[in-house]
Amino acid sequence: MKNILEVSSHEAKIFFLKKESYSRLELPHYFNFQLIINKIDEKLINSDLKDFRSSSPREFENVNYKLITNKDGKYAWRPFQLIHPAIYVNLVNRITDEGNWKFIIDRFKIFRNNKNIECHSLPLISITIDKDDKRGQILSWWQLIEQRSLHLSLEYKYTVHTDITDCYGSIYTHSIPWALHTKEEAKKRVNRNSGSIGNIIDNHLQDMSYGQTNGIPQGSALMDFIAEILLGYVDLLLSEKLKSLKIEEYKILRYRDDYRIFTNNSLLAEEISKYLAEILSGLGLKINAEKTQSSNDLIKSAIKSDKKYWILNKRIAGNKQKWLLQLYFLSENYPNSGTIDTEMREFLKVLQKSKRTDYDVITLVSLTTQIAIKNPRVVPTAIAILSIFLSKIKDGSDKKIIIKNIKKSFTSIPNSSLIMIWFQRLYLTIGKTITFEELLCKKVINKNVEIWNSEWLDGSLKKIIDHTEIVDYRKVIKSKEKLLKIELKFITRNSNDY
């Protein structure tokens, strides 16, 4: 794997224009954004998006497609967005312009100059064909955060863990130019409307958000990278503050907006946390007080709570029902955790190979459904599991009743858009009577449904957006009741970036 900062501008462009980078959301296999991205990129060669605009996109709502997803089966929710493909591709082109890319890389060298602050969340790029970028990012967390934390228990005695409240949703778009060009330079009147890369990013973010300057879209590798620009700037400001105070004996591990501060003095750890909070406040960001924890047991604190619970409580299950019950209890204690995601995928792998007869399929369906409701991040895996269980029910009438009850359970929770997109995959071959309100679901049924508002574009580029398929209807038609092997392989291989 290569760090994004280690590649050329051309390699960076190829990475950001991959469909997996455009959308980190795990969607059914018949969704594919690669064709529309490629066509727009071809159209914009040696051109800029402004040459194809009939008006400003800031004058229009719903330029991006917004997908609100539930986090815990209750009232917590998280917004994801599919950025308007024309704005996305143009922004990638501007960021990966050779001169701009060199400027950004040089700026990151300054951000990362302090060896006491380690960032391990920059996008990673696979250098081999048989490995994917997402798996590398997960491995990075394991090796460079969890394992690194365990290593640091030999050097330090005290740690504070904290993160930023609603990080992406709170980012002030004007702070991106501050991060890249310094706040003093960016705020000078002569630089406010310049063609600097900081202003270019800021303007694109406003273009896709109805002119709003608060928040950046979540759900793509490009936005993860832009967030890292600001968070790298925070690292720099914190480094300068601690250096001015002659504070040297500390180590900070950062993964996106998650911070782990290590010291040999509890008061010093609290002091560094206070300085971090002050710096974030100056950028419109806030420390999450509820999630801030301190400890003098660095081994226990290195391992996430959900993983510790599973290590202590996991038992070898004699049958599928007992296994699912264990997963249900895990999900009750730690809703939407990474451990439940991993273990559900393991259950799916075993289920695929199982030859045992299941005598009470309805109970297995009920448990799987309830786990999915409490843990929306496992929905793709849960749908794959449900498809296997439902394939064992031979009575068509019984099957339709069960599928309607599953839908009733899913729709009982607020902000269930992602769940319904996956439920549609489950329902494709079982019946045609259920209607869907979610636009992506409607797109599967009717290719004329518009996902992004493109009224601000001229005819030639708008035509590409409106008429390039993002759904492979051949795959829709060929979909089977039980998910195909290629679908199951994709789900068990990839971890959800929910």
CSV table of C-alpha atoms in Angstrom, one decimal:
chain,number,residue,atom,x,y,z
A,1,MET,CA,0.0,0.0,0.0
A,2,LYS,CA,1.1,3.6,-0.7
A,3,ASN,CA,0.1,6.7,1.3
A,4,ILE,CA,-1.7,9.2,-1.0
A,5,LEU,CA,1.1,11.7,-0.3
A,6,GLU,CA,3.6,9.3,-1.9
A,7,VAL,CA,2.0,9.2,-5.4
A,8,SER,CA,2.1,11.5,-8.4
A,9,SER,CA,-0.6,13.9,-9.3
A,10,HIS,CA,-1.7,11.5,-12.1
A,11,GLU,CA,-1.8,8.5,-9.8
A,12,ALA,CA,-3.8,10.6,-7.3
A,13,LYS,CA,-6.3,11.5,-10.0
A,14,ILE,CA,-6.8,7.9,-11.0
A,15,PHE,CA,-7.4,7.0,-7.3
A,16,PHE,CA,-9.9,9.7,-6.7
A,17,LEU,CA,-11.8,8.9,-9.9
A,18,LYS,CA,-12.3,5.2,-9.0
A,19,LYS,CA,-15.9,4.4,-8.2
A,20,GLU,CA,-14.8,3.0,-4.8
A,21,SER,CA,-13.3,6.4,-4.0
A,22,TYR,CA,-16.3,8.4,-5.3
A,23,SER,CA,-18.6,6.5,-3.0
A,24,ARG,CA,-17.5,4.7,0.2
A,25,LEU,CA,-21.0,3.6,0.8
A,26,GLU,CA,-21.6,-0.1,0.3
A,27,LEU,CA,-24.5,-0.4,-2.2
A,28,PRO,CA,-26.0,-3.4,-4.0
A,29,HIS,CA,-23.8,-4.7,-6.9
A,30,TYR,CA,-26.0,-3.3,-9.7
A,31,PHE,CA,-25.0,0.3,-8.7
A,32,ASN,CA,-21.9,1.5,-10.6
A,33,PHE,CA,-20.8,5.1,-10.9
A,34,GLN,CA,-17.6,4.4,-12.9
A,35,LEU,CA,-19.2,5.0,-16.3
A,36,ILE,CA,-20.6,8.4,-15.5
A,37,ILE,CA,-17.3,9.5,-13.8
A,38,ASN,CA,-15.3,8.4,-16.9
A,39,LYS,CA,-17.7,10.2,-19.3
A,40,ILE,CA,-17.5,13.5,-17.4
A,41,ASP,CA,-13.8,13.2,-17.1
A,42,GLU,CA,-13.5,12.8,-20.9
A,43,LYS,CA,-15.8,15.9,-21.4
A,44,LEU,CA,-13.7,18.0,-19.0
A,45,ILE,CA,-10.3,17.2,-20.6
A,46,ASN,CA,-8.5,20.6,-21.2
A,47,SER,CA,-11.7,22.3,-19.9
A,48,ASP,CA,-13.1,23.6,-16.6
A,49,LEU,CA,-16.7,23.0,-15.3
A,50,LYS,CA,-17.4,26.8,-15.5
A,51,ASP,CA,-17.3,26.4,-19.3
A,52,PHE,CA,-20.4,24.2,-19.1
A,53,ARG,CA,-22.5,26.1,-16.5
A,54,SER,CA,-25.6,28.0,-17.5
A,55,SER,CA,-25.9,29.4,-14.0
A,56,SER,CA,-24.4,29.0,-10.5
A,57,PRO,CA,-25.1,25.6,-8.8
A,58,ARG,CA,-25.3,27.5,-5.5
A,59,GLU,CA,-28.7,28.8,-6.6
A,60,PHE,CA,-30.1,25.2,-6.6
A,61,GLU,CA,-31.0,22.8,-3.9
A,62,ASN,CA,-30.3,19.0,-4.1
A,63,VAL,CA,-27.2,19.4,-6.3
A,64,ASN,CA,-25.7,16.5,-4.3
A,65,TYR,CA,-27.8,13.4,-3.5
A,66,LYS,CA,-28.3,13.2,0.3
A,67,LEU,CA,-28.8,9.8,2.0
A,68,ILE,CA,-29.7,10.0,5.7
A,69,THR,CA,-28.8,6.8,7.5
A,70,ASN,CA,-29.7,5.6,11.0
A,71,LYS,CA,-26.8,4.9,13.4
A,72,ASP,CA,-28.4,3.0,16.2
A,73,GLY,CA,-31.9,1.9,15.3
A,74,LYS,CA,-33.3,4.9,17.3
A,75,TYR,CA,-32.9,8.6,16.6
A,76,ALA,CA,-29.2,9.0,15.9
A,77,TRP,CA,-28.5,9.5,12.3
A,78,ARG,CA,-25.6,10.3,9.9
A,79,PRO,CA,-25.8,12.1,6.5
A,80,PHE,CA,-24.0,10.7,3.5
A,81,GLN,CA,-23.9,12.3,0.1
A,82,LEU,CA,-23.2,11.3,-3.5
A,83,ILE,CA,-21.5,14.4,-4.7
A,84,HIS,CA,-22.8,15.7,-8.1
A,85,PRO,CA,-20.5,13.9,-10.5
A,86,ALA,CA,-19.6,17.0,-12.5
A,87,ILE,CA,-18.5,18.9,-9.5
A,88,TYR,CA,-16.7,15.9,-8.1
A,89,VAL,CA,-14.7,15.3,-11.2
A,90,ASN,CA,-13.8,18.9,-11.7
A,91,LEU,CA,-12.6,19.3,-8.1
A,92,VAL,CA,-10.5,16.1,-8.5
A,93,ASN,CA,-9.0,17.7,-11.7
A,94,ARG,CA,-8.2,20.9,-9.9
A,95,ILE,CA,-6.7,19.3,-6.8
A,96,THR,CA,-4.6,16.9,-8.9
A,97,ASP,CA,-3.3,19.6,-11.2
A,98,GLU,CA,0.5,19.0,-11.1
A,99,GLY,CA,1.2,22.4,-9.5
A,100,ASN,CA,-1.6,22.3,-7.0
A,101,TRP,CA,-0.8,18.7,-6.1
A,102,LYS,CA,2.8,19.7,-5.4
A,103,PHE,CA,1.7,22.6,-3.3
A,104,ILE,CA,-0.6,20.3,-1.2
A,105,ILE,CA,2.1,17.7,-0.7
A,106,ASP,CA,4.5,20.4,0.5
A,107,ARG,CA,2.0,21.7,2.9
A,108,PHE,CA,1.4,18.2,4.3
A,109,LYS,CA,5.2,17.9,4.9
A,110,ILE,CA,4.9,20.9,7.2
A,111,PHE,CA,1.8,19.4,8.9
A,112,ARG,CA,3.6,16.2,9.6
A,113,ASN,CA,6.9,17.7,10.7
A,114,ASN,CA,6.4,16.9,14.4
A,115,LYS,CA,7.3,13.2,15.0
A,116,ASN,CA,5.4,13.3,18.3
A,117,ILE,CA,2.1,13.6,16.4
A,118,GLU,CA,1.3,10.7,14.1
A,119,CYS,CA,-1.5,10.7,11.6
A,120,HIS,CA,-2.6,7.3,10.2
A,121,SER,CA,-5.8,8.1,8.4
A,122,LEU,CA,-4.6,9.5,5.0
A,123,PRO,CA,-6.1,7.5,2.1
A,124,LEU,CA,-4.1,4.4,1.1
A,125,ILE,CA,-3.7,3.2,-2.4
A,126,SER,CA,-3.1,-0.4,-3.3
A,127,ILE,CA,-0.1,-1.0,-5.5
A,128,THR,CA,-1.2,-4.5,-6.5
A,129,ILE,CA,-4.2,-5.5,-8.5
A,130,ASP,CA,-5.4,-8.2,-6.1
A,131,LYS,CA,-5.8,-5.9,-3.1
A,132,ASP,CA,-8.3,-3.1,-2.6
A,133,ASP,CA,-7.8,0.3,-1.0
A,134,LYS,CA,-10.4,-0.1,1.6
A,135,ARG,CA,-8.9,-3.2,3.2
A,136,GLY,CA,-5.6,-1.4,3.4
A,137,GLN,CA,-7.2,1.4,5.4
A,138,ILE,CA,-8.7,-1.1,7.8
A,139,LEU,CA,-5.3,-2.8,8.2
A,140,SER,CA,-3.8,0.6,8.8
A,141,TRP,CA,-6.1,1.1,11.8
A,142,TRP,CA,-5.1,-2.3,13.2
A,143,GLN,CA,-1.4,-1.9,12.7
A,144,LEU,CA,-0.9,1.8,13.3
A,145,ILE,CA,-3.5,2.7,15.9
A,146,GLU,CA,-4.5,-0.3,18.0
A,147,GLN,CA,-1.1,-2.1,17.8
A,148,ARG,CA,0.8,1.2,18.1
A,149,SER,CA,-1.1,2.0,21.2
A,150,LEU,CA,-0.1,-1.3,22.7
A,151,HIS,CA,3.5,-0.6,21.9
A,152,LEU,CA,3.3,2.8,23.5
A,153,SER,CA,2.4,1.2,26.8
A,154,LEU,CA,6.1,0.5,27.2
A,155,GLU,CA,7.0,4.2,27.0
A,156,TYR,CA,4.0,6.0,28.6
A,157,LYS,CA,1.9,5.6,31.7
A,158,TYR,CA,-1.2,7.7,30.9
A,159,THR,CA,-3.6,8.2,28.0
A,160,VAL,CA,-6.5,10.4,27.0
A,161,HIS,CA,-8.8,9.3,24.1
A,162,THR,CA,-11.1,11.9,22.5
A,163,ASP,CA,-12.6,12.9,19.2
A,164,ILE,CA,-14.4,15.8,17.5
A,165,THR,CA,-18.2,16.2,17.6
A,166,ASP,CA,-19.8,15.9,14.2
A,167,CYS,CA,-16.5,16.6,12.5
A,168,TYR,CA,-17.5,16.6,8.8
A,169,GLY,CA,-20.7,18.4,9.5
A,170,SER,CA,-19.0,21.2,11.5
A,171,ILE,CA,-16.1,22.0,9.1
A,172,TYR,CA,-16.2,25.6,8.1
A,173,THR,CA,-15.3,25.6,4.3
A,174,HIS,CA,-13.3,28.9,4.6
A,175,SER,CA,-11.0,27.1,7.0
A,176,ILE,CA,-9.6,25.0,4.1
A,177,PRO,CA,-7.9,28.0,2.6
A,178,TRP,CA,-6.7,28.9,6.1
A,179,ALA,CA,-5.1,25.4,6.4
A,180,LEU,CA,-3.4,25.5,3.0
A,181,HIS,CA,-2.3,29.1,2.9
A,182,THR,CA,-2.4,30.1,6.6
A,183,LYS,CA,-5.3,32.1,8.1
A,184,GLU,CA,-3.5,35.4,7.8
A,185,GLU,CA,-2.8,35.1,4.1
A,186,ALA,CA,-6.2,33.6,3.2
A,187,LYS,CA,-8.1,36.4,5.0
A,188,LYS,CA,-6.2,39.2,3.2
A,189,ARG,CA,-8.6,41.0,0.9
A,190,VAL,CA,-6.3,40.5,-2.1
A,191,ASN,CA,-6.4,36.7,-1.6
A,192,ARG,CA,-10.1,36.2,-0.9
A,193,ASN,CA,-11.1,35.7,-4.5
A,194,SER,CA,-7.7,34.4,-5.9
A,195,GLY,CA,-7.4,31.2,-7.8
A,196,SER,CA,-5.5,29.5,-5.0
A,197,ILE,CA,-6.2,25.8,-4.5
A,198,GLY,CA,-7.6,26.6,-1.1
A,199,ASN,CA,-10.2,28.9,-2.6
A,200,ILE,CA,-10.9,26.5,-5.4
A,201,ILE,CA,-11.8,23.8,-2.8
A,202,ASP,CA,-13.8,26.2,-0.8
A,203,ASN,CA,-15.8,27.3,-3.8
A,204,HIS,CA,-16.5,23.8,-5.0
A,205,LEU,CA,-17.8,22.8,-1.5
A,206,GLN,CA,-20.2,25.8,-1.6
A,207,ASP,CA,-21.3,25.0,-5.1
A,208,MET,CA,-22.5,21.5,-4.1
A,209,SER,CA,-24.1,22.7,-0.9
A,210,TYR,CA,-26.5,25.5,-1.9
A,211,GLY,CA,-23.9,28.1,-1.0
A,212,GLN,CA,-23.5,26.9,2.6
A,213,THR,CA,-20.1,27.3,4.3
A,214,ASN,CA,-20.8,24.9,7.2
A,215,GLY,CA,-20.1,21.2,6.7
A,216,ILE,CA,-18.5,19.1,4.0
A,217,PRO,CA,-20.2,16.0,2.4
A,218,GLN,CA,-19.4,12.6,4.0
A,219,GLY,CA,-18.9,9.4,2.0
A,220,SER,CA,-16.0,9.8,-0.4
A,221,ALA,CA,-12.2,9.4,-0.4
A,222,LEU,CA,-11.9,12.9,-1.7
A,223,MET,CA,-13.8,14.5,1.2
A,224,ASP,CA,-11.8,12.3,3.6
A,225,PHE,CA,-8.6,13.8,2.0
A,226,ILE,CA,-10.0,17.4,2.3
A,227,ALA,CA,-10.9,16.8,5.9
A,228,GLU,CA,-7.3,15.6,6.5
A,229,ILE,CA,-6.1,19.0,5.1
A,230,LEU,CA,-7.9,20.8,8.0
A,231,LEU,CA,-7.0,18.2,10.6
A,232,GLY,CA,-3.4,18.3,9.5
A,233,TYR,CA,-3.5,22.0,10.1
A,234,VAL,CA,-4.8,21.3,13.6
A,235,ASP,CA,-1.8,19.0,14.1
A,236,LEU,CA,0.5,21.9,13.1
A,237,LEU,CA,-1.2,24.5,15.4
A,238,LEU,CA,-1.0,22.0,18.3
A,239,SER,CA,2.6,21.3,17.6
A,240,GLU,CA,3.5,25.0,17.6
A,241,LYS,CA,1.6,25.5,20.8
A,242,LEU,CA,3.3,22.7,22.6
A,243,LYS,CA,6.7,23.7,21.2
A,244,SER,CA,6.2,27.3,22.5
A,245,LEU,CA,5.5,25.8,26.0
A,246,LYS,CA,8.6,23.5,25.7
A,247,ILE,CA,6.4,20.4,26.1
A,248,GLU,CA,8.2,17.5,24.5
A,249,GLU,CA,7.5,14.2,26.4
A,250,TYR,CA,4.2,13.1,24.7
A,251,LYS,CA,2.9,11.1,21.8
A,252,ILE,CA,-0.4,11.7,19.9
A,253,LEU,CA,-1.9,9.2,17.5
A,254,ARG,CA,-4.6,10.5,15.2
A,255,TYR,CA,-7.0,8.6,13.0
A,256,ARG,CA,-9.2,11.2,11.2
A,257,ASP,CA,-10.9,13.0,14.1
A,258,ASP,CA,-10.0,10.4,16.7
A,259,TYR,CA,-7.1,11.4,19.1
A,260,ARG,CA,-5.1,9.3,21.5
A,261,ILE,CA,-2.8,11.3,23.7
A,262,PHE,CA,0.0,9.5,25.6
A,263,THR,CA,2.1,11.0,28.4
A,264,ASN,CA,3.8,10.0,31.7
A,265,ASN,CA,1.9,12.6,33.6
A,266,SER,CA,-1.9,12.7,34.0
A,267,LEU,CA,-1.9,16.5,34.4
A,268,LEU,CA,0.1,16.9,31.2
A,269,ALA,CA,-2.3,14.7,29.2
A,270,GLU,CA,-5.2,16.8,30.4
A,271,GLU,CA,-3.3,20.0,29.6
A,272,ILE,CA,-2.6,18.9,26.0
A,273,SER,CA,-6.3,18.0,25.7
A,274,LYS,CA,-7.2,21.5,26.8
A,275,TYR,CA,-4.9,23.1,24.2
A,276,LEU,CA,-6.4,20.8,21.5
A,277,ALA,CA,-9.9,21.9,22.5
A,278,GLU,CA,-8.9,25.6,22.3
A,279,ILE,CA,-7.4,25.2,18.8
A,280,LEU,CA,-10.4,23.3,17.5
A,281,SER,CA,-12.7,25.9,18.9
A,282,GLY,CA,-10.9,28.6,16.9
A,283,LEU,CA,-11.8,26.6,13.7
A,284,GLY,CA,-15.4,26.0,14.7
A,285,LEU,CA,-14.9,22.5,15.9
A,286,LYS,CA,-15.5,21.0,19.4
A,287,ILE,CA,-14.1,18.1,21.4
A,288,ASN,CA,-16.7,15.4,22.2
A,289,ALA,CA,-16.9,15.6,25.9
A,290,GLU,CA,-19.0,12.5,26.3
A,291,LYS,CA,-16.5,10.3,24.5
A,292,THR,CA,-13.4,11.8,26.1
A,293,GLN,CA,-11.8,9.2,28.4
A,294,SER,CA,-8.6,9.0,30.4
A,295,SER,CA,-6.8,5.9,31.8
A,296,ASN,CA,-3.6,4.7,33.3
A,297,ASP,CA,-4.2,1.2,32.0
A,298,LEU,CA,-2.8,1.6,28.5
A,299,ILE,CA,-3.4,-2.1,27.5
A,300,LYS,CA,-7.2,-1.9,28.2
A,301,SER,CA,-7.6,1.5,26.7
A,302,ALA,CA,-5.8,0.4,23.5
A,303,ILE,CA,-8.6,-2.0,22.7
A,304,LYS,CA,-12.0,-0.7,21.9
A,305,SER,CA,-14.8,-1.5,24.3
A,306,ASP,CA,-16.8,-3.6,21.9
A,307,LYS,CA,-13.8,-5.7,21.0
A,308,LYS,CA,-13.0,-6.3,24.7
A,309,TYR,CA,-16.6,-7.3,25.4
A,310,TRP,CA,-16.5,-9.8,22.5
A,311,ILE,CA,-13.1,-11.3,23.6
A,312,LEU,CA,-14.5,-11.8,27.1
A,313,ASN,CA,-18.0,-13.1,26.2
A,314,LYS,CA,-17.6,-15.0,22.9
A,315,ARG,CA,-18.5,-18.6,23.2
A,316,ILE,CA,-18.3,-21.4,20.6
A,317,ALA,CA,-21.8,-21.7,19.4
A,318,GLY,CA,-23.3,-25.1,18.8
A,319,ASN,CA,-25.8,-23.8,16.2
A,320,LYS,CA,-26.8,-20.8,14.2
A,321,GLN,CA,-29.4,-19.6,16.6
A,322,LYS,CA,-27.0,-19.5,19.5
A,323,TRP,CA,-24.4,-17.7,17.4
A,324,LEU,CA,-26.9,-15.1,16.3
A,325,LEU,CA,-28.1,-14.6,19.9
A,326,GLN,CA,-24.5,-13.8,20.9
A,327,LEU,CA,-24.3,-11.3,18.1
A,328,TYR,CA,-27.6,-9.8,19.2
A,329,PHE,CA,-26.4,-9.3,22.7
A,330,LEU,CA,-23.1,-7.8,21.4
A,331,SER,CA,-25.1,-5.4,19.3
A,332,GLU,CA,-27.4,-4.4,22.2
A,333,ASN,CA,-24.3,-3.4,24.3
A,334,TYR,CA,-22.4,-1.8,21.4
A,335,PRO,CA,-24.7,-0.8,18.6
A,336,ASN,CA,-23.2,-0.2,15.2
A,337,SER,CA,-19.7,-1.2,16.3
A,338,GLY,CA,-16.9,-2.5,14.2
A,339,THR,CA,-16.8,-5.8,16.0
A,340,ILE,CA,-20.4,-6.6,15.2
A,341,ASP,CA,-19.7,-5.8,11.6
A,342,THR,CA,-16.7,-8.1,11.5
A,343,GLU,CA,-18.4,-11.0,13.3
A,344,MET,CA,-21.5,-10.8,11.1
A,345,ARG,CA,-19.3,-11.2,8.1
A,346,GLU,CA,-17.7,-14.3,9.7
A,347,PHE,CA,-21.2,-15.7,10.3
A,348,LEU,CA,-22.0,-15.1,6.6
A,349,LYS,CA,-18.9,-17.0,5.5
A,350,VAL,CA,-19.7,-20.0,7.7
A,351,LEU,CA,-23.4,-19.9,6.6
A,352,GLN,CA,-22.4,-20.0,2.9
A,353,LYS,CA,-20.6,-23.4,3.5
A,354,SER,CA,-23.1,-24.8,6.0
A,355,LYS,CA,-24.9,-28.0,4.9
A,356,ARG,CA,-27.0,-28.4,8.1
A,357,THR,CA,-30.7,-28.3,7.9
A,358,ASP,CA,-32.3,-25.2,9.6
A,359,TYR,CA,-35.6,-26.3,11.3
A,360,ASP,CA,-36.7,-22.9,12.6
A,361,VAL,CA,-35.8,-20.5,9.8
A,362,ILE,CA,-38.2,-17.8,11.0
A,363,THR,CA,-36.4,-17.4,14.3
A,364,LEU,CA,-33.1,-17.0,12.4
A,365,VAL,CA,-34.7,-14.4,10.1
A,366,SER,CA,-36.1,-12.5,13.2
A,367,LEU,CA,-32.7,-12.4,14.9
A,368,THR,CA,-30.9,-11.3,11.8
A,369,THR,CA,-33.5,-8.6,11.1
A,370,GLN,CA,-33.2,-7.2,14.7
A,371,ILE,CA,-29.4,-7.2,14.5
A,372,ALA,CA,-29.6,-5.2,11.3
A,373,ILE,CA,-32.1,-2.7,12.9
A,374,LYS,CA,-29.8,-2.0,15.9
A,375,ASN,CA,-26.7,-1.9,13.7
A,376,PRO,CA,-27.3,-0.3,10.3
A,377,ARG,CA,-23.6,-0.7,9.3
A,378,VAL,CA,-24.2,-4.5,9.0
A,379,VAL,CA,-27.2,-4.1,6.7
A,380,PRO,CA,-25.5,-5.4,3.6
A,381,THR,CA,-24.3,-8.5,5.4
A,382,ALA,CA,-27.6,-9.0,7.1
A,383,ILE,CA,-29.4,-8.8,3.7
A,384,ALA,CA,-27.0,-11.5,2.4
A,385,ILE,CA,-27.8,-13.7,5.4
A,386,LEU,CA,-31.5,-13.2,5.0
A,387,SER,CA,-31.4,-14.1,1.3
A,388,ILE,CA,-29.8,-17.4,2.3
A,389,PHE,CA,-32.4,-18.1,5.0
A,390,LEU,CA,-35.3,-17.1,2.8
A,391,SER,CA,-34.1,-19.3,0.0
A,392,LYS,CA,-34.8,-22.2,2.3
A,393,ILE,CA,-38.5,-21.4,2.6
A,394,LYS,CA,-40.3,-23.2,-0.2
A,395,ASP,CA,-43.9,-21.9,0.3
A,396,GLY,CA,-44.2,-18.7,-1.8
A,397,SER,CA,-47.1,-17.3,0.3
A,398,ASP,CA,-45.2,-17.8,3.6
A,399,LYS,CA,-42.2,-16.1,2.0
A,400,LYS,CA,-44.2,-13.0,1.0
A,401,ILE,CA,-45.6,-12.7,4.5
A,402,ILE,CA,-42.1,-12.9,6.1
A,403,ILE,CA,-40.7,-10.4,3.6
A,404,LYS,CA,-43.5,-7.9,4.4
A,405,ASN,CA,-42.8,-8.3,8.1
A,406,ILE,CA,-39.1,-7.6,7.5
A,407,LYS,CA,-40.0,-4.4,5.7
A,408,LYS,CA,-42.4,-3.4,8.5
A,409,SER,CA,-39.6,-3.8,11.0
A,410,PHE,CA,-37.1,-1.9,8.8
A,411,THR,CA,-39.5,1.0,8.2
A,412,SER,CA,-40.3,1.3,11.9
A,413,ILE,CA,-37.0,3.1,12.5
A,414,PRO,CA,-36.4,6.7,11.3
A,415,ASN,CA,-33.9,7.6,8.6
A,416,SER,CA,-33.8,4.1,7.1
A,417,SER,CA,-32.8,5.0,3.5
A,418,LEU,CA,-29.8,2.8,3.3
A,419,ILE,CA,-31.7,-0.1,4.8
A,420,MET,CA,-34.4,0.2,2.2
A,421,ILE,CA,-31.9,0.3,-0.6
A,422,TRP,CA,-30.6,-3.0,0.5
A,423,PHE,CA,-34.1,-4.4,1.3
A,424,GLN,CA,-35.0,-3.7,-2.3
A,425,ARG,CA,-32.2,-6.1,-3.3
A,426,LEU,CA,-33.7,-8.7,-1.1
A,427,TYR,CA,-37.1,-8.1,-2.6
A,428,LEU,CA,-36.2,-8.0,-6.2
A,429,THR,CA,-37.2,-11.5,-7.1
A,430,ILE,CA,-39.9,-12.2,-4.5
A,431,GLY,CA,-42.6,-9.7,-5.5
A,432,LYS,CA,-43.4,-6.4,-7.2
A,433,THR,CA,-46.1,-5.0,-4.9
A,434,ILE,CA,-44.0,-2.9,-2.5
A,435,THR,CA,-43.3,0.7,-3.5
A,436,PHE,CA,-40.2,2.6,-2.5
A,437,GLU,CA,-39.8,6.3,-1.7
A,438,GLU,CA,-36.0,6.4,-1.8
A,439,LEU,CA,-34.7,7.9,-5.0
A,440,LEU,CA,-32.0,5.3,-5.6
A,441,CYS,CA,-34.7,2.6,-5.2
A,442,LYS,CA,-36.9,4.4,-7.7
A,443,LYS,CA,-33.9,4.6,-10.1
A,444,VAL,CA,-33.6,0.8,-10.0
A,445,ILE,CA,-37.2,0.6,-11.3
A,446,ASN,CA,-37.2,3.6,-13.6
A,447,LYS,CA,-34.1,4.8,-15.4
A,448,ASN,CA,-35.5,8.2,-16.0
A,449,VAL,CA,-35.5,9.1,-12.3
A,450,GLU,CA,-33.0,12.0,-11.7
A,451,ILE,CA,-30.6,11.6,-8.7
A,452,TRP,CA,-28.8,15.0,-8.9
A,453,ASN,CA,-30.2,18.4,-9.7
A,454,SER,CA,-28.3,19.5,-12.9
A,455,GLU,CA,-30.5,22.4,-14.0
A,456,TRP,CA,-27.5,24.7,-13.6
A,457,LEU,CA,-25.6,22.8,-16.4
A,458,ASP,CA,-25.7,23.5,-20.1
A,459,GLY,CA,-27.2,20.9,-22.5
A,460,SER,CA,-24.1,18.9,-23.4
A,461,LEU,CA,-22.9,18.0,-19.9
A,462,LYS,CA,-26.4,17.8,-18.5
A,463,LYS,CA,-27.2,15.2,-21.1
A,464,ILE,CA,-24.3,13.0,-19.9
A,465,ILE,CA,-25.6,13.3,-16.3
A,466,ASP,CA,-29.2,12.6,-17.2
A,467,HIS,CA,-28.6,9.7,-19.7
A,468,THR,CA,-25.6,7.8,-18.4
A,469,GLU,CA,-26.7,4.8,-16.4
A,470,ILE,CA,-25.6,4.4,-12.8
A,471,VAL,CA,-27.6,1.2,-12.5
A,472,ASP,CA,-26.6,-1.9,-14.4
A,473,TYR,CA,-30.1,-3.1,-15.4
A,474,ARG,CA,-28.7,-6.4,-16.7
A,475,LYS,CA,-27.5,-7.2,-13.2
A,476,VAL,CA,-30.9,-6.2,-11.8
A,477,ILE,CA,-32.6,-8.6,-14.2
A,478,LYS,CA,-30.2,-11.4,-13.5
A,479,SER,CA,-30.4,-11.0,-9.7
A,480,LYS,CA,-31.4,-14.2,-7.9
A,481,GLU,CA,-33.4,-14.7,-4.7
A,482,LYS,CA,-30.2,-15.7,-2.9
A,483,LEU,CA,-27.4,-13.3,-3.5
A,484,LEU,CA,-24.9,-14.4,-6.1
A,485,LYS,CA,-21.5,-15.6,-5.2
A,486,ILE,CA,-19.9,-12.5,-6.6
A,487,GLU,CA,-22.1,-10.4,-4.4
A,488,LEU,CA,-21.4,-12.5,-1.3
A,489,LYS,CA,-17.6,-12.3,-2.0
A,490,PHE,CA,-17.8,-8.5,-2.2
A,491,ILE,CA,-19.7,-8.2,1.1
A,492,THR,CA,-17.4,-10.6,3.0
A,493,ARG,CA,-14.3,-8.9,1.6
A,494,ASN,CA,-15.1,-5.3,2.3
A,495,SER,CA,-15.7,-3.7,5.6
A,496,ASN,CA,-18.4,-1.0,5.6
A,497,ASP,CA,-17.1,2.6,5.9
A,498,TYR,CA,-20.4,3.5,7.6
